Amino acid sequence: MNIARHRSTLLAAAGTVVALSLTACQSDGDGTSSSAPTTSATVASSPAAAAPTAGKGTGTSGSTGSTGSGGSAVSKGSAGSDGASAGSTGATGERVSASTAVCTAKDVRVTAARQDGPPYTHIVLTARNTSGHSCRLTGFPHIQFLESHKQDVPAVAKSKPATPVVLTAQAPAYALVKLSDGGLDEDNEPVSAFSVMLDGDSTVIAVTAPGSDGIAVDPAKALTGYWTPELRNGADDF
């Protein structure tokens, strides 16, 4: 009896120890489990903290895009080039200022060149503004080819431009000049140099005829066009 009771007591005590050990292990497992969510929450906060930085990066990229729009402003600068071109166009006759002085012989250099091929019935006069300022080139060139014919070569009215020609510095104007009809039976005379005067200026400009042999002129057939910014098909055909 005493021995049996003693064994029962020992078994009960052992069971208590085992129960306490199991309880302790369970408590340790719960502690580990509770610490794991804490670590997990810290890791999740890192991407959340990085997100504003990424947002700033995107914003910077957007700013770059705005700079690209600024690049488009450079294209507007090209529009400014268009404006400059428009200014040049105006200098050839579309814009006229009342204060723009009339071109004189000291403002321009007049040269002559053959047009087309044989029989070379036409030449082109070029008047280039060699001054440092703009000037108006009015009317047509007053040409005298021969000493024996003192009258000016007649001008062709249909070649007259609709607006006055205004030349900026180094800008040219042109006048087509007919020398003859190109016939073998024409009364042509050789010309190595001739005189030109501008409207509003009595100064005689000596112009060298193009070609090593000069040009052949029939005074009865000679005609000149008006000064124009360019030679125009149709209006200058004569």
C-alpha positions as a Python dict, from the first residue, in 0.01 Angstrom:
ca = {
    (1, 'M'): (0, 0, 0),
    (2, 'N'): (267, 251, 98),
    (3, 'I'): (476, 155, -202),
    (4, 'A'): (180, 201, -437),
    (5, 'R'): (99, 538, -293),
    (6, 'H'): (459, 649, -326),
    (7, 'R'): (458, 552, -694),
    (8, 'S'): (135, 740, -753),
    (9, 'T'): (283, 1049, -594),
    (10, 'L'): (597, 1026, -805),
    (11, 'L'): (393, 977, -1125),
    (12, 'A'): (175, 1275, -1039),
    (13, 'A'): (480, 1491, -977),
    (14, 'A'): (639, 1378, -1303),
    (15, 'G'): (319, 1459, -1489),
    (16, 'T'): (320, 1807, -1342),
    (17, 'V'): (679, 1863, -1451),
    (18, 'V'): (598, 1747, -1805),
    (19, 'A'): (292, 1973, -1817),
    (20, 'L'): (494, 2270, -1700),
    (21, 'S'): (762, 2197, -1964),
    (22, 'L'): (503, 2178, -2239),
    (23, 'T'): (349, 2502, -2120),
    (24, 'A'): (691, 2672, -2122),
    (25, 'C'): (760, 2549, -2476),
    (26, 'Q'): (425, 2676, -2591),
    (27, 'S'): (495, 3016, -2437),
    (28, 'D'): (832, 3030, -2614),
    (29, 'G'): (667, 2946, -2946),
    (30, 'D'): (411, 3220, -2896),
    (31, 'G'): (691, 3467, -2823),
    (32, 'T'): (867, 3378, -3142),
    (33, 'S'): (544, 3403, -3332),
    (34, 'S'): (472, 3747, -3191),
    (35, 'S'): (821, 3874, -3285),
    (36, 'A'): (785, 3758, -3646),
    (37, 'P'): (503, 4002, -3732),
    (38, 'T'): (716, 4282, -3590),
    (39, 'T'): (1000, 4198, -3832),
    (40, 'S'): (755, 4157, -4117),
    (41, 'A'): (607, 4505, -4054),
    (42, 'T'): (954, 4665, -4064),
    (43, 'V'): (1032, 4509, -4401),
    (44, 'A'): (702, 4629, -4548),
    (45, 'S'): (774, 4983, -4436),
    (46, 'S'): (1093, 5001, -4644),
    (47, 'P'): (919, 4999, -4986),
    (48, 'A'): (665, 5240, -4847),
    (49, 'A'): (946, 5477, -4749),
    (50, 'A'): (1107, 5437, -5094),
    (51, 'A'): (787, 5523, -5277),
    (52, 'P'): (808, 5904, -5226),
    (53, 'T'): (1163, 5895, -5365),
    (54, 'A'): (1036, 5717, -5674),
    (55, 'G'): (765, 5974, -5695),
    (56, 'K'): (1026, 6250, -5690),
    (57, 'G'): (1216, 6072, -5959),
    (58, 'T'): (905, 6068, -6172),
    (59, 'G'): (858, 6432, -6101),
    (60, 'T'): (1210, 6502, -6215),
    (61, 'S'): (1136, 6315, -6532),
    (62, 'G'): (832, 6528, -6576),
    (63, 'S'): (1049, 6835, -6537),
    (64, 'T'): (1271, 6700, -6807),
    (65, 'G'): (965, 6667, -7021),
    (66, 'S'): (896, 7032, -6955),
    (67, 'T'): (1247, 7107, -7070),
    (68, 'G'): (1163, 6916, -7384),
    (69, 'S'): (872, 7148, -7427),
    (70, 'G'): (1123, 7424, -7391),
    (71, 'G'): (1300, 7259, -7680),
    (72, 'S'): (988, 7323, -7878),
    (73, 'A'): (1048, 7687, -7803),
    (74, 'V'): (1358, 7651, -8016),
    (75, 'S'): (1126, 7565, -8299),
    (76, 'K'): (956, 7893, -8225),
    (77, 'G'): (1299, 8039, -8276),
    (78, 'S'): (1274, 7892, -8622),
    (79, 'A'): (953, 8084, -8652),
    (80, 'G'): (1167, 8380, -8566),
    (81, 'S'): (1382, 8280, -8864),
    (82, 'D'): (1066, 8287, -9067),
    (83, 'G'): (1014, 8634, -8936),
    (84, 'A'): (1362, 8721, -9055),
    (85, 'S'): (1281, 8576, -9393),
    (86, 'A'): (968, 8784, -9397),
    (87, 'G'): (1188, 9082, -9324),
    (88, 'S'): (1407, 8993, -9619),
    (89, 'T'): (1099, 8955, -9835),
    (90, 'G'): (993, 9296, -9723),
    (91, 'A'): (1335, 9422, -9822),
    (92, 'T'): (1266, 9309, -10176),
    (93, 'G'): (953, 9515, -10211),
    (94, 'E'): (673, 9396, -9987),
    (95, 'R'): (747, 9640, -9707),
    (96, 'V'): (823, 9999, -9783),
    (97, 'S'): (917, 10270, -9537),
    (98, 'A'): (874, 10633, -9630),
    (99, 'S'): (1210, 10700, -9466),
    (100, 'T'): (1395, 10452, -9689),
    (101, 'A'): (1625, 10649, -9918),
    (102, 'V'): (1629, 10599, -10295),
    (103, 'C'): (1928, 10397, -10419),
    (104, 'T'): (2197, 10600, -10591),
    (105, 'A'): (2500, 10499, -10798),
    (106, 'K'): (2717, 10498, -10485),
    (107, 'D'): (2484, 10249, -10315),
    (108, 'V'): (2480, 9975, -10579),
    (109, 'R'): (2710, 9783, -10810),
    (110, 'V'): (2565, 9706, -11153),
    (111, 'T'): (2690, 9408, -11355),
    (112, 'A'): (2573, 9232, -11673),
    (113, 'A'): (2554, 8863, -11768),
    (114, 'R'): (2427, 8678, -12072),
    (115, 'Q'): (2096, 8498, -12048),
    (116, 'D'): (2027, 8161, -12209),
    (117, 'G'): (2243, 8043, -12499),
    (118, 'P'): (2319, 8157, -12856),
    (119, 'P'): (2220, 8376, -13024),
    (120, 'Y'): (2231, 8563, -12691),
    (121, 'T'): (1943, 8798, -12752),
    (122, 'H'): (1913, 8898, -12385),
    (123, 'I'): (2131, 9000, -12093),
    (124, 'V'): (2048, 9035, -11724),
    (125, 'L'): (2151, 9338, -11523),
    (126, 'T'): (2212, 9286, -11153),
    (127, 'A'): (2213, 9581, -10913),
    (128, 'R'): (2352, 9474, -10574),
    (129, 'N'): (2329, 9699, -10272),
    (130, 'T'): (2689, 9741, -10155),
    (131, 'S'): (2609, 10004, -9892),
    (132, 'G'): (2551, 9930, -9527),
    (133, 'H'): (2189, 10045, -9533),
    (134, 'S'): (1863, 9971, -9712),
    (135, 'C'): (1756, 10173, -10014),
    (136, 'R'): (1470, 10181, -10263),
    (137, 'L'): (1550, 10088, -10621),
    (138, 'T'): (1280, 10253, -10827),
    (139, 'G'): (1180, 10235, -11192),
    (140, 'F'): (1402, 10071, -11454),
    (141, 'P'): (1765, 10106, -11566),
    (142, 'H'): (1820, 10394, -11805),
    (143, 'I'): (2045, 10231, -12063),
    (144, 'Q'): (2237, 10376, -12355),
    (145, 'F'): (2429, 10119, -12558),
    (146, 'L'): (2579, 10336, -12832),
    (147, 'E'): (2715, 10684, -12863),
    (148, 'S'): (2522, 10717, -13187),
    (149, 'H'): (2193, 10650, -13004),
    (150, 'K'): (2154, 10888, -12711),
    (151, 'Q'): (1800, 10792, -12622),
    (152, 'D'): (1736, 10547, -12342),
    (153, 'V'): (1633, 10192, -12421),
    (154, 'P'): (1250, 10174, -12389),
    (155, 'A'): (1105, 9997, -12083),
    (156, 'V'): (845, 9719, -12094),
    (157, 'A'): (550, 9823, -11876),
    (158, 'K'): (429, 9470, -11798),
    (159, 'S'): (752, 9395, -11612),
    (160, 'K'): (689, 9669, -11355),
    (161, 'P'): (658, 9518, -11004),
    (162, 'A'): (344, 9585, -10800),
    (163, 'T'): (544, 9730, -10510),
    (164, 'P'): (869, 9928, -10493),
    (165, 'V'): (1188, 9727, -10460),
    (166, 'V'): (1368, 9783, -10131),
    (167, 'L'): (1719, 9640, -10108),
    (168, 'T'): (1883, 9554, -9778),
    (169, 'A'): (2261, 9549, -9761),
    (170, 'Q'): (2403, 9303, -10020),
    (171, 'A'): (2057, 9226, -10160),
    (172, 'P'): (2026, 9215, -10543),
    (173, 'A'): (1764, 9330, -10792),
    (174, 'Y'): (1744, 9230, -11158),
    (175, 'A'): (1641, 9372, -11492),
    (176, 'L'): (1608, 9171, -11812),
    (177, 'V'): (1734, 9352, -12123),
    (178, 'K'): (1662, 9254, -12481),
    (179, 'L'): (1944, 9321, -12731),
    (180, 'S'): (1796, 9203, -13059),
    (181, 'D'): (1563, 8953, -13222),
    (182, 'G'): (1856, 8725, -13307),
    (183, 'G'): (1812, 8756, -13685),
    (184, 'L'): (2107, 8744, -13923),
    (185, 'D'): (1972, 9033, -14125),
    (186, 'E'): (1943, 9266, -13827),
    (187, 'D'): (2139, 9587, -13805),
    (188, 'N'): (2344, 9480, -13504),
    (189, 'E'): (2637, 9672, -13364),
    (190, 'P'): (2908, 9538, -13131),
    (191, 'V'): (2908, 9678, -12777),
    (192, 'S'): (3186, 9616, -12524),
    (193, 'A'): (3059, 9857, -12258),
    (194, 'F'): (2750, 10072, -12205),
    (195, 'S'): (2606, 10324, -11961),
    (196, 'V'): (2332, 10283, -11699),
    (197, 'M'): (2165, 10545, -11483),
    (198, 'L'): (1924, 10491, -11193),
    (199, 'D'): (1597, 10673, -11130),
    (200, 'G'): (1659, 10988, -10930),
    (201, 'D'): (2036, 10992, -10995),
    (202, 'S'): (2214, 11147, -11293),
    (203, 'T'): (2539, 10962, -11224),
    (204, 'V'): (2646, 10748, -11519),
    (205, 'I'): (2743, 10392, -11429),
    (206, 'A'): (2978, 10225, -11678),
    (207, 'V'): (2893, 9856, -11723),
    (208, 'T'): (3120, 9607, -11901),
    (209, 'A'): (2937, 9390, -12153),
    (210, 'P'): (2956, 9015, -12087),
    (211, 'G'): (3161, 8785, -12306),
    (212, 'S'): (3508, 8823, -12452),
    (213, 'D'): (3363, 8964, -12772),
    (214, 'G'): (3103, 9180, -12602),
    (215, 'I'): (2743, 9184, -12721),
    (216, 'A'): (2560, 9259, -13046),
    (217, 'V'): (2283, 9519, -13014),
    (218, 'D'): (2012, 9628, -13255),
    (219, 'P'): (1913, 9972, -13121),
    (220, 'A'): (1574, 9945, -13294),
    (221, 'K'): (1487, 9622, -13111),
    (222, 'A'): (1643, 9684, -12769),
    (223, 'L'): (1410, 9682, -12464),
    (224, 'T'): (1456, 9675, -12087),
    (225, 'G'): (1250, 9548, -11799),
    (226, 'Y'): (1196, 9717, -11461),
    (227, 'W'): (1406, 9639, -11158),
    (228, 'T'): (1254, 9340, -10979),
    (229, 'P'): (1356, 9118, -10686),
    (230, 'E'): (1369, 8823, -10925),
    (231, 'L'): (1321, 8748, -11293),
    (232, 'R'): (962, 8632, -11332),
    (233, 'N'): (849, 8403, -11608),
    (234, 'G'): (580, 8568, -11818),
    (235, 'A'): (610, 8923, -11697),
    (236, 'D'): (973, 8945, -11811),
    (237, 'D'): (936, 8756, -12137),
    (238, 'F'): (982, 9007, -12417),
}
